PDB file of C-alpha atoms in Angstrom:
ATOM      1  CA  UNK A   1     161.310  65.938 -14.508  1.00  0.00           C
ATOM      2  CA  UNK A   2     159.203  64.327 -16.477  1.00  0.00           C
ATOM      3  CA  UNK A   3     158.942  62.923 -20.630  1.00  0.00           C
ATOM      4  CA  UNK A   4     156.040  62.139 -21.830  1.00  0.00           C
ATOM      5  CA  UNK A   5     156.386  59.256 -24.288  1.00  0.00           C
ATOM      6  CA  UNK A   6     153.540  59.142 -27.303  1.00  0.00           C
ATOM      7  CA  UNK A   7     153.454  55.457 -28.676  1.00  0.00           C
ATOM      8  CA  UNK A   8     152.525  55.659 -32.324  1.00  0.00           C
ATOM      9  CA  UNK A   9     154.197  52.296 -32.489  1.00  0.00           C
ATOM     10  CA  UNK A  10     152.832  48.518 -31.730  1.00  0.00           C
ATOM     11  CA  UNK A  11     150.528  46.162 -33.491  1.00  0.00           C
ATOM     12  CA  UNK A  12     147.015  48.320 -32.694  1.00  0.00           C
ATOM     13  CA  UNK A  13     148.720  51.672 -33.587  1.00  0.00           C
ATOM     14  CA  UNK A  14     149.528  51.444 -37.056  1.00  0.00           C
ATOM     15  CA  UNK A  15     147.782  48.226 -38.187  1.00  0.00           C
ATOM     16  CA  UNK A  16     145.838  48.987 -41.187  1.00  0.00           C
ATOM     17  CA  UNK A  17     146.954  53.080 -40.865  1.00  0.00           C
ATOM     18  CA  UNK A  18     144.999  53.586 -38.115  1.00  0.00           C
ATOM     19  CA  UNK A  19     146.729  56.481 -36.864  1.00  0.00           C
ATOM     20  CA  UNK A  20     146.800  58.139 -40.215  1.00  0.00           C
ATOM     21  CA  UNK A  21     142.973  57.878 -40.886  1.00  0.00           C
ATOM     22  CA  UNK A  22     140.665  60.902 -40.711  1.00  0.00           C
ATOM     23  CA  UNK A  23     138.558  61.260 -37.880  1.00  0.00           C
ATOM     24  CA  UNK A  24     137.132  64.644 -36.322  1.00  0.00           C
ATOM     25  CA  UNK A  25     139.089  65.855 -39.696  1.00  0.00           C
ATOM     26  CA  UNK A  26     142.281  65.137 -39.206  1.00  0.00           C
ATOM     27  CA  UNK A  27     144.294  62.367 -38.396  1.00  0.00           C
ATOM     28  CA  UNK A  28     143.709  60.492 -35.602  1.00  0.00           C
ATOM     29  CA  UNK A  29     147.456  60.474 -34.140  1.00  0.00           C
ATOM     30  CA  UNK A  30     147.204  64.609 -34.440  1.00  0.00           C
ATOM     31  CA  UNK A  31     144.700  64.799 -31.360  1.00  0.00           C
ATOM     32  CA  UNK A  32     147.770  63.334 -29.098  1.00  0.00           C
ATOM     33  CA  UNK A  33     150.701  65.502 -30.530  1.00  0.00           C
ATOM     34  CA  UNK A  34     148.517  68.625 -30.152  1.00  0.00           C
ATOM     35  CA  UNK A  35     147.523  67.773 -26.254  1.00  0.00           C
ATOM     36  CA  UNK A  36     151.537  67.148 -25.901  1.00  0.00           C
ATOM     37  CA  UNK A  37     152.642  70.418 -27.744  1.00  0.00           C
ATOM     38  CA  UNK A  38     150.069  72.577 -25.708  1.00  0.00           C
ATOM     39  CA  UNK A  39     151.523  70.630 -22.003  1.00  0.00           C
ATOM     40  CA  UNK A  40     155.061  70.657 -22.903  1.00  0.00           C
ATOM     41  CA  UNK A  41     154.318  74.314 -23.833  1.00  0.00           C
ATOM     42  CA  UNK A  42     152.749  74.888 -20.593  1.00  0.00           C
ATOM     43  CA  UNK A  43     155.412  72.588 -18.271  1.00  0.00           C
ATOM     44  CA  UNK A  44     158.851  73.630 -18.138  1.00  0.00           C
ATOM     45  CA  UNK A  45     161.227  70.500 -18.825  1.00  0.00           C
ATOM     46  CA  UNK A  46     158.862  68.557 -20.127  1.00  0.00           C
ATOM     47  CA  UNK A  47     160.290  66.215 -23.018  1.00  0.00           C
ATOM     48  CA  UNK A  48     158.511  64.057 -25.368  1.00  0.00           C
ATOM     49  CA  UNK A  49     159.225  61.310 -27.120  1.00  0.00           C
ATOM     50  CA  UNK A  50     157.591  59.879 -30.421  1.00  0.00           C
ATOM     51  CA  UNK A  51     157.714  55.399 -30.546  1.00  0.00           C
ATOM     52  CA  UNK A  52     157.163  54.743 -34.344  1.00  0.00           C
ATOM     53  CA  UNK A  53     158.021  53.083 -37.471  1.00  0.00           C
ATOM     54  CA  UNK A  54     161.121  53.889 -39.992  1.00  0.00           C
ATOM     55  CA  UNK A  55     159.442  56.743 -41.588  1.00  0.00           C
ATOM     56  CA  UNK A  56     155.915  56.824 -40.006  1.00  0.00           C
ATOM     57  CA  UNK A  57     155.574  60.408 -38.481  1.00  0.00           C
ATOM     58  CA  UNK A  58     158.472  62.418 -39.471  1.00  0.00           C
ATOM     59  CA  UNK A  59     157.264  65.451 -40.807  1.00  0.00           C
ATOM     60  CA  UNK A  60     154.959  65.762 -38.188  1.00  0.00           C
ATOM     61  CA  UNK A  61     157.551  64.825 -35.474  1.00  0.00           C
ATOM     62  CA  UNK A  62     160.115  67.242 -36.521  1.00  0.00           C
ATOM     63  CA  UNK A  63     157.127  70.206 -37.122  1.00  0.00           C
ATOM     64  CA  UNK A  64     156.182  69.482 -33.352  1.00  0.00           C
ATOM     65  CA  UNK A  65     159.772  69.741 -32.085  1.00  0.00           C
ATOM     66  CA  UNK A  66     159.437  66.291 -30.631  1.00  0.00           C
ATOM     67  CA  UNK A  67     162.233  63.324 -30.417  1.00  0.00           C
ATOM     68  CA  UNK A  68     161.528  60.141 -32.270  1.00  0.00           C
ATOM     69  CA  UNK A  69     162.561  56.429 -31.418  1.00  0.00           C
ATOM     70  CA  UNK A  70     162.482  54.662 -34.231  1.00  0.00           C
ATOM     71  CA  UNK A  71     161.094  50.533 -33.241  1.00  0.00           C
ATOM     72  CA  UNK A  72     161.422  48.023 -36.284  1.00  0.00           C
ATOM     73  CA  UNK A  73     159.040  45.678 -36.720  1.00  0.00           C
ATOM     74  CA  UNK A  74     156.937  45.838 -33.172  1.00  0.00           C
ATOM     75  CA  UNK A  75     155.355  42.744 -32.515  1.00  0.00           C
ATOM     76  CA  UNK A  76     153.567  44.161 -29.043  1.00  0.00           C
ATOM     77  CA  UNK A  77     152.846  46.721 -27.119  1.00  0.00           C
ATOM     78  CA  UNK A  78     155.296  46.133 -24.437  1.00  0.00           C
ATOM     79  CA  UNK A  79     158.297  46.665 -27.172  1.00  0.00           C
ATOM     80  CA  UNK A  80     156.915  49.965 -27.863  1.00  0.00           C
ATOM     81  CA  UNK A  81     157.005  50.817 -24.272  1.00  0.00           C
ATOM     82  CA  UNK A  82     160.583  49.572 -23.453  1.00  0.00           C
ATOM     83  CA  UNK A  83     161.728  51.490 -26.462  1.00  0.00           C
ATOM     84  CA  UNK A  84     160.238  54.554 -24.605  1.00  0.00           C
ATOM     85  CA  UNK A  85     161.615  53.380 -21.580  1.00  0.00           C
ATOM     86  CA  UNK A  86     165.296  53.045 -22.904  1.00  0.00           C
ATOM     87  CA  UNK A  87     164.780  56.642 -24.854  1.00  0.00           C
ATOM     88  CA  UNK A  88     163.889  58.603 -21.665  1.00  0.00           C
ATOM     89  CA  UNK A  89     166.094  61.034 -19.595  1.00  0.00           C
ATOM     90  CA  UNK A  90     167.830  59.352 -16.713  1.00  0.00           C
ATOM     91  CA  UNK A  91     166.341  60.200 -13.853  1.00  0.00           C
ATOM     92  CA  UNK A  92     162.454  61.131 -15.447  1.00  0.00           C
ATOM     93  CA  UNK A  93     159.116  59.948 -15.023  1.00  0.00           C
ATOM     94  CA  UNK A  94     157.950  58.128 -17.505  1.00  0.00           C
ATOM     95  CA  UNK A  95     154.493  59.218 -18.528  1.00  0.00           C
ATOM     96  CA  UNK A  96     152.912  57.080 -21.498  1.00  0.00           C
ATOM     97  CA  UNK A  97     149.983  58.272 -23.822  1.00  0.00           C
ATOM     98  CA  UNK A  98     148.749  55.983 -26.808  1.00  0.00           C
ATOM     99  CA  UNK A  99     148.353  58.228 -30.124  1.00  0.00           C
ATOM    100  CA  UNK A 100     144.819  56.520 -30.285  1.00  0.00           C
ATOM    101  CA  UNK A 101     143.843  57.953 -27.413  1.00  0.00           C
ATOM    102  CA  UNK A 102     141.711  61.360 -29.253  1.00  0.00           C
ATOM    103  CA  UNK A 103     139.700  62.047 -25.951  1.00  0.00           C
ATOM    104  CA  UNK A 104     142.672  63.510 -24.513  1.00  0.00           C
ATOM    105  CA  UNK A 105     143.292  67.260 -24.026  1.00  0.00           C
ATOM    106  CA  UNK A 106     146.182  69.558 -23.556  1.00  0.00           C
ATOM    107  CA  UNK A 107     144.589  71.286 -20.735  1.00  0.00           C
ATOM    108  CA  UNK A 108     143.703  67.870 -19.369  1.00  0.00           C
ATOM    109  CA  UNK A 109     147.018  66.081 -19.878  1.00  0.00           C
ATOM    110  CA  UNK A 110     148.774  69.356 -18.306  1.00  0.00           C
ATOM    111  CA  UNK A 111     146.428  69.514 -15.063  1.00  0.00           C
ATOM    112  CA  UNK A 112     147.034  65.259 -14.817  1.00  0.00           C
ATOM    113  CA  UNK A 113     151.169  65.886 -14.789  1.00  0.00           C
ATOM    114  CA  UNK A 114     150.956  68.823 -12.529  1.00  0.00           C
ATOM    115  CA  UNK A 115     148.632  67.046 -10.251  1.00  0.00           C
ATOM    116  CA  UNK A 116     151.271  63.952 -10.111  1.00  0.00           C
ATOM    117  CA  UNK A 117     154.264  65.996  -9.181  1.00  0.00           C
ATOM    118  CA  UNK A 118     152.173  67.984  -6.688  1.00  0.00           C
ATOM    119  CA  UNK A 119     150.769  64.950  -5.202  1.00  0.00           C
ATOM    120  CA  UNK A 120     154.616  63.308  -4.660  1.00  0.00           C
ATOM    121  CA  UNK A 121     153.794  60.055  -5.415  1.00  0.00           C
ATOM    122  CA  UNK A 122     155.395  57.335  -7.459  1.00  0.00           C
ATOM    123  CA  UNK A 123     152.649  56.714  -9.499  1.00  0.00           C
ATOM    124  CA  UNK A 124     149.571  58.105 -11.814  1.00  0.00           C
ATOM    125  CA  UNK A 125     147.036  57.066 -13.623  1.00  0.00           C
ATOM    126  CA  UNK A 126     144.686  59.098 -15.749  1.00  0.00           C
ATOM    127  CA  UNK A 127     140.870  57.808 -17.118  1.00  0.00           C
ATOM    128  CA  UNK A 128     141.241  54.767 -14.958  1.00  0.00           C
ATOM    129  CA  UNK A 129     144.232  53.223 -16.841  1.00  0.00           C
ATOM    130  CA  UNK A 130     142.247  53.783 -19.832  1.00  0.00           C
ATOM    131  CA  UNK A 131     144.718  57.447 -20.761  1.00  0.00           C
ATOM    132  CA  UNK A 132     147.842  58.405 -19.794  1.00  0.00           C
ATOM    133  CA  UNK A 133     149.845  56.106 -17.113  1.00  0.00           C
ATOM    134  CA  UNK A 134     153.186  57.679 -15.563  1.00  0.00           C
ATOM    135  CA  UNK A 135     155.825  55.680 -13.399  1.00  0.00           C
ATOM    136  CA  UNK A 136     158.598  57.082 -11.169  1.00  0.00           C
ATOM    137  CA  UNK A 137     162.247  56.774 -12.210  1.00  0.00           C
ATOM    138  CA  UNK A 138     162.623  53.903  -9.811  1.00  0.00           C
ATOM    139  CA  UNK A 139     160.198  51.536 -11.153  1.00  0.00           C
ATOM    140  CA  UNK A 140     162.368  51.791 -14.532  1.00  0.00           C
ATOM    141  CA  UNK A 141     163.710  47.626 -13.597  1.00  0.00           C
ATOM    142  CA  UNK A 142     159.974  46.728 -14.029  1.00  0.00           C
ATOM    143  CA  UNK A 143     158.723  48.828 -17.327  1.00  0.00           C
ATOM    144  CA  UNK A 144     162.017  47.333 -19.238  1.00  0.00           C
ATOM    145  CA  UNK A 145     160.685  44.123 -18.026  1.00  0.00           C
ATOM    146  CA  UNK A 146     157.648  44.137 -19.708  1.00  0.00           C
ATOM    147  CA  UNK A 147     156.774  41.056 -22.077  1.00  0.00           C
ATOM    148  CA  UNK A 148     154.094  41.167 -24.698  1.00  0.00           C
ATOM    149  CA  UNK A 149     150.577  42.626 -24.650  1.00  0.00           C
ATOM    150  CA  UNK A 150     151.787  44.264 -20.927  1.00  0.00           C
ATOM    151  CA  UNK A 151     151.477  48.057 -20.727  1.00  0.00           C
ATOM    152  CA  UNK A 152     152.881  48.423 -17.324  1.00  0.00           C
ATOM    153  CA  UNK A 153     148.786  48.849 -15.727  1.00  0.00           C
ATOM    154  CA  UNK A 154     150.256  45.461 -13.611  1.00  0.00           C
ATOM    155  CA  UNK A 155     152.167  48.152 -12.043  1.00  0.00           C
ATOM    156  CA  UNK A 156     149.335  49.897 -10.180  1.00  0.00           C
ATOM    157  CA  UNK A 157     148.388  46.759  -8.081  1.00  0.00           C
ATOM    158  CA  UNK A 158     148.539  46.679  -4.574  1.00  0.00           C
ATOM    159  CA  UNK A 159     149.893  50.221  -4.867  1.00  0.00           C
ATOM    160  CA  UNK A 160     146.187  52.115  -5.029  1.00  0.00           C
ATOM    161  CA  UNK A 161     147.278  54.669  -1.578  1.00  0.00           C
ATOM    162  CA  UNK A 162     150.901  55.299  -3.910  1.00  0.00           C
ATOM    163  CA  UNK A 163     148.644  56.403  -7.022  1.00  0.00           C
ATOM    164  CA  UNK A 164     147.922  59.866  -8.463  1.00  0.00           C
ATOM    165  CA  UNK A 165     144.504  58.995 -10.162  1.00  0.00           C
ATOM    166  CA  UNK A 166     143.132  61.650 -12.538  1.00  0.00           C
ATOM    167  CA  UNK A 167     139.705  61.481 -13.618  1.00  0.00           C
ATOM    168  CA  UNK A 168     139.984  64.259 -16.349  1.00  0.00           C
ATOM    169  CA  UNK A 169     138.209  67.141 -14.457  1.00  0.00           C
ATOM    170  CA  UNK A 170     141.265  69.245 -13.073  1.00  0.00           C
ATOM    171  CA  UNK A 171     140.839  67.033 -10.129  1.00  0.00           C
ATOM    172  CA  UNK A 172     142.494  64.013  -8.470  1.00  0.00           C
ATOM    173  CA  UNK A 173     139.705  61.644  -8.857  1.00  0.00           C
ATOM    174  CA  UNK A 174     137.665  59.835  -5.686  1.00  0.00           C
ATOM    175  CA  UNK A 175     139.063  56.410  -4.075  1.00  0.00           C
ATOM    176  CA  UNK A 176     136.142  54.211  -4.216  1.00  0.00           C
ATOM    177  CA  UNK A 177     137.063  52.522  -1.249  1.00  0.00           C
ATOM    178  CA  UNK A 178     136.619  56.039   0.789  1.00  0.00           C
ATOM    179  CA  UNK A 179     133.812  56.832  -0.636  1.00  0.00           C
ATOM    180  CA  UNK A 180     131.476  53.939   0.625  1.00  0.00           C
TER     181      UNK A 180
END
C-alpha cells in the first residue's frame, strides 16, 4: 500500500505563484496531478494526497479526486512533508513528489512504484533524489522528525544496497559502485 503525497506546499512551491504560472501551457503544478491521476489510475490502492495552502488548489484537487491537507503558513519544506506524513494511511509507504517537478510522467511515476514494491525494499529513489523519494511505513519516527530545509534524502545514507533507485527508463537504474 502505498500514497503518494504531492507537496504543492512550502516556501519554493508557491512563492511568487510559482505553481500557478504557465509553462508548456498550463500550469506548472498540472504536470504532477496528471502523472498521479494516470498511476493511481493504473495502481490499485494507490492514494494521494495534496500539501497546500487554505484555498490554493481546490478546484483542481476535488476535479482529480485527490485528498487535500491543508498546512498554514509553511515556513519549510520539512513542514510540508510531516503534514504528508501525519495525513497518510497507517501502515503505507510514503512516496513524495514536488508539484515543481514537470519532468515527471505517469507512465514513469507508475513503472518507479511498481518497481519499489517488486523490488521489496524499504526504500526508493527516483532521478537520483532529484523526483520522487518513497519511505517504508517503518521509517515514519524519522520523516515526522524532519526539521527545516530536510526532505528526508538524509534518509538514503548508508542504506544504498536497501534502495530501489529509478532512473526514469522502466528500469531500476545501475549502482555505480558495481559498475566500475
Amino acid at each position: 500500500m502505498i500514497d503518494l503525497i504531492l507537496l504543492a506546499e512550502g516556501p519554493k512551491e508557491l512563492d511568487g505563484g510559482k505553481l500557478l504560472a504557465e509553462e508548456e501551457g498550463k500550469p506548472l503544478y498540472l504536470h504532477a496531478f496528471q502523472a498521479a491521476r494516470q498511476t493511481a489510475d493504473a495502481m490499485l490502492g494507490l492514494r494521494v494526497i495534496v500539501v497546500t495552502r487554505p484555498g490554493v488548489l481546490d478546484e483542481a484537487i476535488r476535479a482529480f479526486g485527490f485528498n487535500k491537507v491543508v498546512v498554514s503558513g509553511c515556513r519549510s519544506l520539512s513542514e510540508a512533508i510531516v503534514a504528508g506524513t501525519k495525513a497518510a494511511r497507517s501502515g503505507a509507504s510514503r512516496c513524495f513528489l514536488s508539484c515543481g517537478r514537470r519532468e515527471v510522467t505517469g507512465e514513469q511515476l507508475t513503472a518507479f512504484l511498481q518497481g519499489y514494491i517488486l523490488s521489496g525494499r524499504p526504500l526508493g529513489s527516483a532521478g537520483g533524489g532529484e523526483g520522487a523519494m518513497v519511505f517504508a511505513p517503518y521509517l515514519l519516527p524519522q520523516l515526522l522528525a524532519l526539521k527545516g530545509e530536510e526532505d528526508g534524502s538524509q534518509l538514503f545514507a548508508g542504506r544504498e544496497g536497501r534502495t530501489f533507485s529509478y532512473d526514469g527508463s522502466g528500469r531500476e537504474a545501475a549502482d555505480p559502485e558495481k559498475a566500475e
